[in-house]
Every structure is written in C-alpha cells, then in structure tokens.
mmCIF file of N, CA and C in Angstrom:
data_model
loop_
_atom_site.group_PDB
_atom_site.id
_atom_site.type_symbol
_atom_site.label_atom_id
_atom_site.label_comp_id
_atom_site.label_asym_id
_atom_site.label_seq_id
_atom_site.Cartn_x
_atom_site.Cartn_y
_atom_site.Cartn_z
ATOM 1 N N MET A 1 189.375 91.329 172.406
ATOM 2 C CA MET A 1 188.476 91.107 171.251
ATOM 3 C C MET A 1 189.507 90.415 169.863
ATOM 4 N N ALA A 2 188.849 89.560 169.308
ATOM 5 C CA ALA A 2 189.663 89.005 168.126
ATOM 6 C C ALA A 2 189.795 89.895 167.310
ATOM 7 N N GLU A 3 190.804 89.268 166.228
ATOM 8 C CA GLU A 3 191.235 89.882 165.054
ATOM 9 C C GLU A 3 190.033 89.980 164.135
ATOM 10 N N GLN A 4 189.596 90.604 163.211
ATOM 11 C CA GLN A 4 188.870 90.565 162.322
ATOM 12 C C GLN A 4 189.320 90.505 160.887
ATOM 13 N N ILE A 5 188.429 89.626 159.981
ATOM 14 C CA ILE A 5 188.903 89.897 158.317
ATOM 15 C C ILE A 5 187.630 90.293 157.750
ATOM 16 N N HIS A 6 188.049 90.568 156.703
ATOM 17 C CA HIS A 6 186.657 91.241 155.808
ATOM 18 C C HIS A 6 186.301 90.291 154.510
ATOM 19 N N VAL A 7 185.250 89.906 154.198
ATOM 20 C CA VAL A 7 184.915 89.257 153.291
ATOM 21 C C VAL A 7 183.489 89.437 152.434
ATOM 22 N N GLN A 8 183.027 89.284 151.471
ATOM 23 C CA GLN A 8 181.779 89.163 151.151
ATOM 24 C C GLN A 8 180.622 88.028 150.791
ATOM 25 N N LEU A 9 179.521 88.178 150.784
ATOM 26 C CA LEU A 9 178.894 87.205 150.456
ATOM 27 C C LEU A 9 177.995 87.474 149.236
ATOM 28 N N CYS A 10 177.971 86.853 148.394
ATOM 29 C CA CYS A 10 177.583 87.044 147.040
ATOM 30 C C CYS A 10 176.268 86.028 146.447
ATOM 31 N N TYR A 11 175.216 86.527 146.095
ATOM 32 C CA TYR A 11 174.042 85.231 145.785
ATOM 33 C C TYR A 11 173.381 86.139 144.608
ATOM 34 N N ALA A 12 173.120 85.623 143.358
ATOM 35 C CA ALA A 12 172.082 86.376 142.220
ATOM 36 C C ALA A 12 170.943 85.518 142.089
ATOM 37 N N THR A 13 169.911 86.191 141.584
ATOM 38 C CA THR A 13 168.767 85.391 141.183
ATOM 39 C C THR A 13 168.966 85.559 139.851
ATOM 40 N N ALA A 14 167.946 85.359 139.040
ATOM 41 C CA ALA A 14 167.736 85.770 137.542
ATOM 42 C C ALA A 14 168.001 87.443 137.093
ATOM 43 N N THR A 15 167.203 88.065 138.387
ATOM 44 C CA THR A 15 166.855 89.261 138.127
ATOM 45 C C THR A 15 167.856 90.392 138.676
ATOM 46 N N ARG A 16 168.557 89.930 139.998
ATOM 47 C CA ARG A 16 169.045 90.685 140.568
ATOM 48 C C ARG A 16 170.282 89.924 141.539
ATOM 49 N N GLU A 17 171.487 90.964 141.693
ATOM 50 C CA GLU A 17 172.548 90.368 142.424
ATOM 51 C C GLU A 17 172.593 90.930 144.042
ATOM 52 N N TYR A 18 173.158 90.192 144.848
ATOM 53 C CA TYR A 18 172.977 90.630 146.539
ATOM 54 C C TYR A 18 174.644 90.509 146.576
ATOM 55 N N LEU A 19 175.039 91.649 147.454
ATOM 56 C CA LEU A 19 176.128 91.678 147.711
ATOM 57 C C LEU A 19 176.372 92.108 148.956
ATOM 58 N N ARG A 20 176.650 91.795 150.000
ATOM 59 C CA ARG A 20 176.951 91.946 151.709
ATOM 60 C C ARG A 20 178.631 91.965 152.126
ATOM 61 N N GLU A 21 179.138 92.730 152.435
ATOM 62 C CA GLU A 21 180.110 92.826 153.159
ATOM 63 C C GLU A 21 179.942 92.514 154.515
ATOM 64 N N LEU A 22 180.966 91.542 154.926
ATOM 65 C CA LEU A 22 181.126 91.379 156.495
ATOM 66 C C LEU A 22 182.384 91.193 157.035
ATOM 67 N N SER A 23 182.423 91.821 158.547
ATOM 68 C CA SER A 23 183.669 91.747 158.978
ATOM 69 C C SER A 23 183.353 90.381 159.732
ATOM 70 N N VAL A 24 184.254 89.148 160.053
ATOM 71 C CA VAL A 24 184.075 88.431 160.693
ATOM 72 C C VAL A 24 185.186 87.944 161.657
ATOM 73 N N ASP A 25 185.554 87.350 162.923
ATOM 74 C CA ASP A 25 186.708 86.661 163.296
ATOM 75 C C ASP A 25 187.551 86.266 162.704
ATOM 76 N N ILE A 26 188.520 85.543 162.642
ATOM 77 C CA ILE A 26 189.886 85.241 161.996
ATOM 78 C C ILE A 26 189.361 83.666 162.291
ATOM 79 N N GLY A 27 189.274 82.740 161.707
ATOM 80 C CA GLY A 27 189.527 81.614 161.723
ATOM 81 C C GLY A 27 187.578 80.849 161.764
ATOM 82 N N THR A 28 186.805 81.795 161.371
ATOM 83 C CA THR A 28 185.459 81.753 161.141
ATOM 84 C C THR A 28 185.124 81.126 159.893
ATOM 85 N N THR A 29 184.268 79.936 159.677
ATOM 86 C CA THR A 29 184.272 79.471 158.671
ATOM 87 C C THR A 29 182.896 79.620 157.448
ATOM 88 N N ILE A 30 182.771 78.940 156.364
ATOM 89 C CA ILE A 30 181.650 79.897 155.426
ATOM 90 C C ILE A 30 180.678 79.500 156.357
ATOM 91 N N GLY A 31 180.440 78.311 156.779
ATOM 92 C CA GLY A 31 178.901 78.450 157.467
ATOM 93 C C GLY A 31 178.769 79.160 159.036
ATOM 94 N N GLN A 32 179.823 79.428 159.529
ATOM 95 C CA GLN A 32 179.252 80.637 160.665
ATOM 96 C C GLN A 32 179.009 81.817 160.012
ATOM 97 N N ALA A 33 179.605 82.307 159.146
ATOM 98 C CA ALA A 33 179.716 83.331 158.250
ATOM 99 C C ALA A 33 178.166 83.993 158.215
ATOM 100 N N LEU A 34 178.048 82.987 157.408
ATOM 101 C CA LEU A 34 176.369 82.871 156.794
ATOM 102 C C LEU A 34 175.090 83.242 158.004
ATOM 103 N N ALA A 35 175.614 82.157 159.518
ATOM 104 C CA ALA A 35 174.728 81.835 160.533
ATOM 105 C C ALA A 35 174.395 83.369 161.119
ATOM 106 N N GLN A 36 175.974 83.742 161.161
ATOM 107 C CA GLN A 36 175.752 85.502 161.721
ATOM 108 C C GLN A 36 175.512 86.562 160.996
ATOM 109 N N CYS A 37 175.291 86.416 159.817
ATOM 110 C CA CYS A 37 174.851 87.491 158.875
ATOM 111 C C CYS A 37 173.257 87.403 159.167
ATOM 112 N N GLY A 38 172.894 86.290 158.948
ATOM 113 C CA GLY A 38 171.482 86.095 158.635
ATOM 114 C C GLY A 38 171.199 85.140 157.643
ATOM 115 N N GLY A 39 172.433 84.827 156.449
ATOM 116 C CA GLY A 39 172.171 84.240 155.437
ATOM 117 C C GLY A 39 171.250 84.822 154.466
ATOM 118 N N LEU A 40 170.096 84.399 153.887
ATOM 119 C CA LEU A 40 169.741 85.107 152.706
ATOM 120 C C LEU A 40 168.304 84.939 153.176
ATOM 121 N N ALA A 41 168.119 85.424 154.594
ATOM 122 C CA ALA A 41 166.962 85.976 155.066
ATOM 123 C C ALA A 41 166.666 87.184 154.134
ATOM 124 N N GLY A 42 164.926 86.857 153.647
ATOM 125 C CA GLY A 42 164.549 88.293 153.356
ATOM 126 C C GLY A 42 164.259 88.266 151.522
ATOM 127 N N ILE A 43 165.445 87.285 151.255
ATOM 128 C CA ILE A 43 165.243 86.794 149.887
ATOM 129 C C ILE A 43 164.788 85.846 149.435
ATOM 130 N N PRO A 44 163.298 86.020 148.510
ATOM 131 C CA PRO A 44 162.491 84.768 147.834
ATOM 132 C C PRO A 44 163.024 83.781 147.204
ATOM 133 N N GLY A 45 162.968 82.529 147.662
ATOM 134 C CA GLY A 45 162.970 81.364 147.039
ATOM 135 C C GLY A 45 164.444 80.905 147.396
ATOM 136 N N SER A 46 164.632 81.621 148.475
ATOM 137 C CA SER A 46 166.635 80.942 149.118
ATOM 138 C C SER A 46 166.776 80.232 149.623
ATOM 139 N N GLU A 47 166.607 78.679 149.860
ATOM 140 C CA GLU A 47 166.722 77.781 150.845
ATOM 141 C C GLU A 47 168.358 77.488 151.060
ATOM 142 N N LEU A 48 168.585 78.274 151.557
ATOM 143 C CA LEU A 48 170.301 77.947 151.892
ATOM 144 C C LEU A 48 170.327 76.572 152.136
ATOM 145 N N ALA A 49 170.044 75.812 152.774
ATOM 146 C CA ALA A 49 170.484 74.791 153.135
ATOM 147 C C ALA A 49 170.855 73.434 151.920
ATOM 148 N N LEU A 50 169.565 73.978 151.199
ATOM 149 C CA LEU A 50 169.599 73.511 150.145
ATOM 150 C C LEU A 50 170.222 74.100 148.399
ATOM 151 N N MET A 51 171.421 75.101 148.589
ATOM 152 C CA MET A 51 172.602 75.620 147.734
ATOM 153 C C MET A 51 173.950 75.153 148.119
ATOM 154 N N PRO A 52 174.115 74.948 146.984
ATOM 155 C CA PRO A 52 175.779 74.893 147.550
ATOM 156 C C PRO A 52 176.625 76.041 147.589
ATOM 157 N N LEU A 53 177.807 76.101 148.120
ATOM 158 C CA LEU A 53 178.650 77.081 148.438
ATOM 159 C C LEU A 53 180.025 77.105 147.839
ATOM 160 N N GLY A 54 180.747 78.316 147.781
ATOM 161 C CA GLY A 54 181.472 77.985 147.148
ATOM 162 C C GLY A 54 182.537 79.552 147.502
ATOM 163 N N LEU A 55 183.846 79.355 147.160
ATOM 164 C CA LEU A 55 184.840 80.616 146.963
ATOM 165 C C LEU A 55 185.413 81.139 145.639
ATOM 166 N N HIS A 56 185.142 82.377 145.169
ATOM 167 C CA HIS A 56 185.990 82.479 143.557
ATOM 168 C C HIS A 56 185.639 80.855 142.699
ATOM 169 N N GLY A 57 184.525 80.920 142.693
ATOM 170 C CA GLY A 57 184.338 80.107 141.584
ATOM 171 C C GLY A 57 184.557 78.610 142.406
ATOM 172 N N LYS A 58 184.786 78.065 143.364
ATOM 173 C CA LYS A 58 185.237 76.905 143.354
ATOM 174 C C LYS A 58 184.526 76.385 144.527
ATOM 175 N N LYS A 59 183.582 75.080 144.317
ATOM 176 C CA LYS A 59 182.815 74.689 145.301
ATOM 177 C C LYS A 59 183.194 74.169 146.490
ATOM 178 N N LYS A 60 182.588 74.698 147.691
ATOM 179 C CA LYS A 60 183.463 74.607 148.854
ATOM 180 C C LYS A 60 182.116 73.849 150.119
ATOM 181 N N LEU A 61 182.453 73.247 151.281
ATOM 182 C CA LEU A 61 182.227 72.835 152.433
ATOM 183 C C LEU A 61 181.395 74.157 153.293
ATOM 184 N N PRO A 62 180.864 74.120 154.111
ATOM 185 C CA PRO A 62 180.627 75.188 155.241
ATOM 186 C C PRO A 62 181.030 75.103 156.404
ATOM 187 N N ASP A 63 182.369 74.074 156.049
ATOM 188 C CA ASP A 63 183.532 74.025 157.325
ATOM 189 C C ASP A 63 184.201 74.784 156.601
ATOM 190 N N THR A 64 184.728 75.290 155.923
ATOM 191 C CA THR A 64 186.017 75.614 155.365
ATOM 192 C C THR A 64 186.261 77.369 156.148
ATOM 193 N N VAL A 65 187.613 77.611 156.343
ATOM 194 C CA VAL A 65 187.321 78.485 157.083
ATOM 195 C C VAL A 65 188.049 79.640 156.117
ATOM 196 N N LEU A 66 187.235 80.995 156.576
ATOM 197 C CA LEU A 66 187.676 82.121 155.759
ATOM 198 C C LEU A 66 188.833 82.722 155.437
ATOM 199 N N ARG A 67 189.126 83.643 154.528
ATOM 200 C CA ARG A 67 190.457 84.456 154.315
ATOM 201 C C ARG A 67 190.380 85.677 154.214
ATOM 202 N N GLU A 68 191.070 86.542 154.567
ATOM 203 C CA GLU A 68 190.531 88.040 153.933
ATOM 204 C C GLU A 68 190.625 88.007 152.503
ATOM 205 N N HIS A 69 189.642 89.048 152.260
ATOM 206 C CA HIS A 69 188.864 88.932 151.128
ATOM 207 C C HIS A 69 188.604 88.110 149.787
ATOM 208 N N ASP A 70 188.075 87.206 151.047
ATOM 209 C CA ASP A 70 187.441 85.802 150.430
ATOM 210 C C ASP A 70 186.071 86.500 150.358
ATOM 211 N N ARG A 71 185.722 85.594 148.736
ATOM 212 C CA ARG A 71 183.877 86.060 148.523
ATOM 213 C C ARG A 71 183.039 84.506 148.456
ATOM 214 N N ILE A 72 182.355 84.865 149.405
ATOM 215 C CA ILE A 72 181.212 83.828 149.759
ATOM 216 C C ILE A 72 180.306 83.798 148.712
ATOM 217 N N GLU A 73 180.277 82.395 147.963
ATOM 218 C CA GLU A 73 179.100 82.647 146.475
ATOM 219 C C GLU A 73 178.079 81.455 146.911
ATOM 220 N N ILE A 74 177.320 81.912 146.970
ATOM 221 C CA ILE A 74 175.995 80.437 146.736
ATOM 222 C C ILE A 74 175.304 80.543 145.779
ATOM 223 N N TYR A 75 175.354 79.092 145.258
ATOM 224 C CA TYR A 75 174.690 78.968 144.031
ATOM 225 C C TYR A 75 173.443 78.484 143.953
ATOM 226 N N ARG A 76 172.775 78.735 142.940
ATOM 227 C CA ARG A 76 171.159 78.518 142.621
ATOM 228 C C ARG A 76 171.203 77.629 142.067
ATOM 229 N N PRO A 77 170.672 76.600 141.835
ATOM 230 C CA PRO A 77 170.132 75.438 140.764
ATOM 231 C C PRO A 77 170.095 76.106 139.087
ATOM 232 N N LEU A 78 170.777 75.090 138.340
ATOM 233 C CA LEU A 78 170.351 75.579 137.352
ATOM 234 C C LEU A 78 168.945 75.378 136.591
ATOM 235 N N VAL A 79 168.582 75.712 135.261
ATOM 236 C CA VAL A 79 167.149 75.790 135.227
ATOM 237 C C VAL A 79 167.319 74.941 133.947
ATOM 238 N N ALA A 80 168.404 74.987 132.896
ATOM 239 C CA ALA A 80 168.759 73.804 132.235
ATOM 240 C C ALA A 80 170.067 73.220 132.517
ATOM 241 N N ASP A 81 170.222 72.082 131.757
ATOM 242 C CA ASP A 81 171.147 70.943 131.689
ATOM 243 C C ASP A 81 172.379 71.811 130.637
ATOM 244 N N PRO A 82 173.693 72.031 130.949
ATOM 245 C CA PRO A 82 174.346 72.775 130.370
ATOM 246 C C PRO A 82 175.070 71.698 128.775
ATOM 247 N N LYS A 83 174.766 70.352 128.863
ATOM 248 C CA LYS A 83 175.232 69.397 128.168
ATOM 249 C C LYS A 83 174.218 69.335 126.822
ATOM 250 N N ASP A 84 172.947 69.408 127.767
ATOM 251 C CA ASP A 84 171.717 69.418 126.716
ATOM 252 C C ASP A 84 171.476 70.915 125.938
ATOM 253 N N SER A 85 171.757 72.194 126.709
ATOM 254 C CA SER A 85 171.888 73.387 125.725
ATOM 255 C C SER A 85 173.001 73.568 124.745
ATOM 256 N N ARG A 86 174.222 72.728 124.988
ATOM 257 C CA ARG A 86 175.276 72.688 123.747
ATOM 258 C C ARG A 86 174.913 72.005 122.560
ATOM 259 N N ARG A 87 174.261 70.569 123.210
ATOM 260 C CA ARG A 87 174.103 69.911 121.982
ATOM 261 C C ARG A 87 172.721 70.453 121.086
ATOM 262 N N ARG A 88 172.027 71.048 121.553
ATOM 263 C CA ARG A 88 170.672 71.389 120.848
ATOM 264 C C ARG A 88 171.745 72.957 120.269
ATOM 265 N N ARG A 89 172.299 73.221 120.805
ATOM 266 C CA ARG A 89 172.993 74.661 119.842
ATOM 267 C C ARG A 89 173.771 74.156 118.390
ATOM 268 N N ALA A 90 174.378 72.780 118.827
ATOM 269 C CA ALA A 90 174.839 72.488 117.516
ATOM 270 C C ALA A 90 174.344 71.928 116.863
ATOM 271 N N GLU A 91 172.986 71.161 117.374
ATOM 272 C CA GLU A 91 172.360 70.599 116.379
ATOM 273 C C GLU A 91 171.681 71.693 115.433
ATOM 274 N N LYS A 92 171.490 73.252 115.761
ATOM 275 C CA LYS A 92 170.768 73.915 115.293
ATOM 276 C C LYS A 92 171.515 74.232 114.030
ATOM 277 N N LYS A 93 173.219 74.682 114.523
ATOM 278 C CA LYS A 93 174.049 75.131 113.910
ATOM 279 C C LYS A 93 174.405 74.140 112.621
ATOM 280 N N GLN A 94 174.523 72.673 112.576
ATOM 281 C CA GLN A 94 174.817 71.595 111.697
ATOM 282 C C GLN A 94 173.639 71.560 110.636
ATOM 283 N N SER A 95 171.935 71.971 111.392
ATOM 284 C CA SER A 95 170.744 71.970 110.153
ATOM 285 C C SER A 95 170.570 73.105 109.377
ATOM 286 N N GLY A 96 171.858 74.800 109.669
ATOM 287 C CA GLY A 96 171.419 75.682 109.037
ATOM 288 C C GLY A 96 170.686 76.683 109.244
ATOM 289 N N SER A 97 169.938 76.286 110.789
ATOM 290 C CA SER A 97 169.021 77.493 110.760
ATOM 291 C C SER A 97 169.833 78.735 111.798
#
C-alpha cells in the first residue's frame, strides 16, 4: 500500500464554501485527486473542466504533483473586471459622490 498525504479541496460560490479533506497517494497530481474524489459533482453551475486550478492562491496545471497539506483551489469566473471596478470607484471618489 502506498503512503498517503492529506490535502484539502476548496471551492466557493457566491453564497457557499465547499471544503473537502482528501487522502491521496504520494505522487498524485491535482487532476488525479479531482478525478478520485469526484471533483465538484453535485454542485450546481460547476463546470470543472472550464475552471482554473491553483494551490495556495497560485494558478497551477492539473499535472502538478501534490504535497502534504496542499490546498487545491478551484477558481470560478470573475463577475466583474477588477480594472473596471477600480476605475469606477476612482471616478466616483473624484466626483465627490
């Protein structure tokens, strides 16, 4: 039996967080871990194949090998462009509103 490591799978919608603790074999990749646990099955609006992945806030590819205590993050699309949002706030602040 292969030695196991412990990782966490994280995903958040606008209204809810999903956290799942996983035990996977040493040498398992992000993609393999998602396949083994069923990914985001049962979460409405989650098209896993279209979503970027990351570890601890940094984007990673599915073939990235996991280490003990890694946190796999699944990022959802942005609702608004951050640059546009900042620009609107700056304009509002300059106009004195």
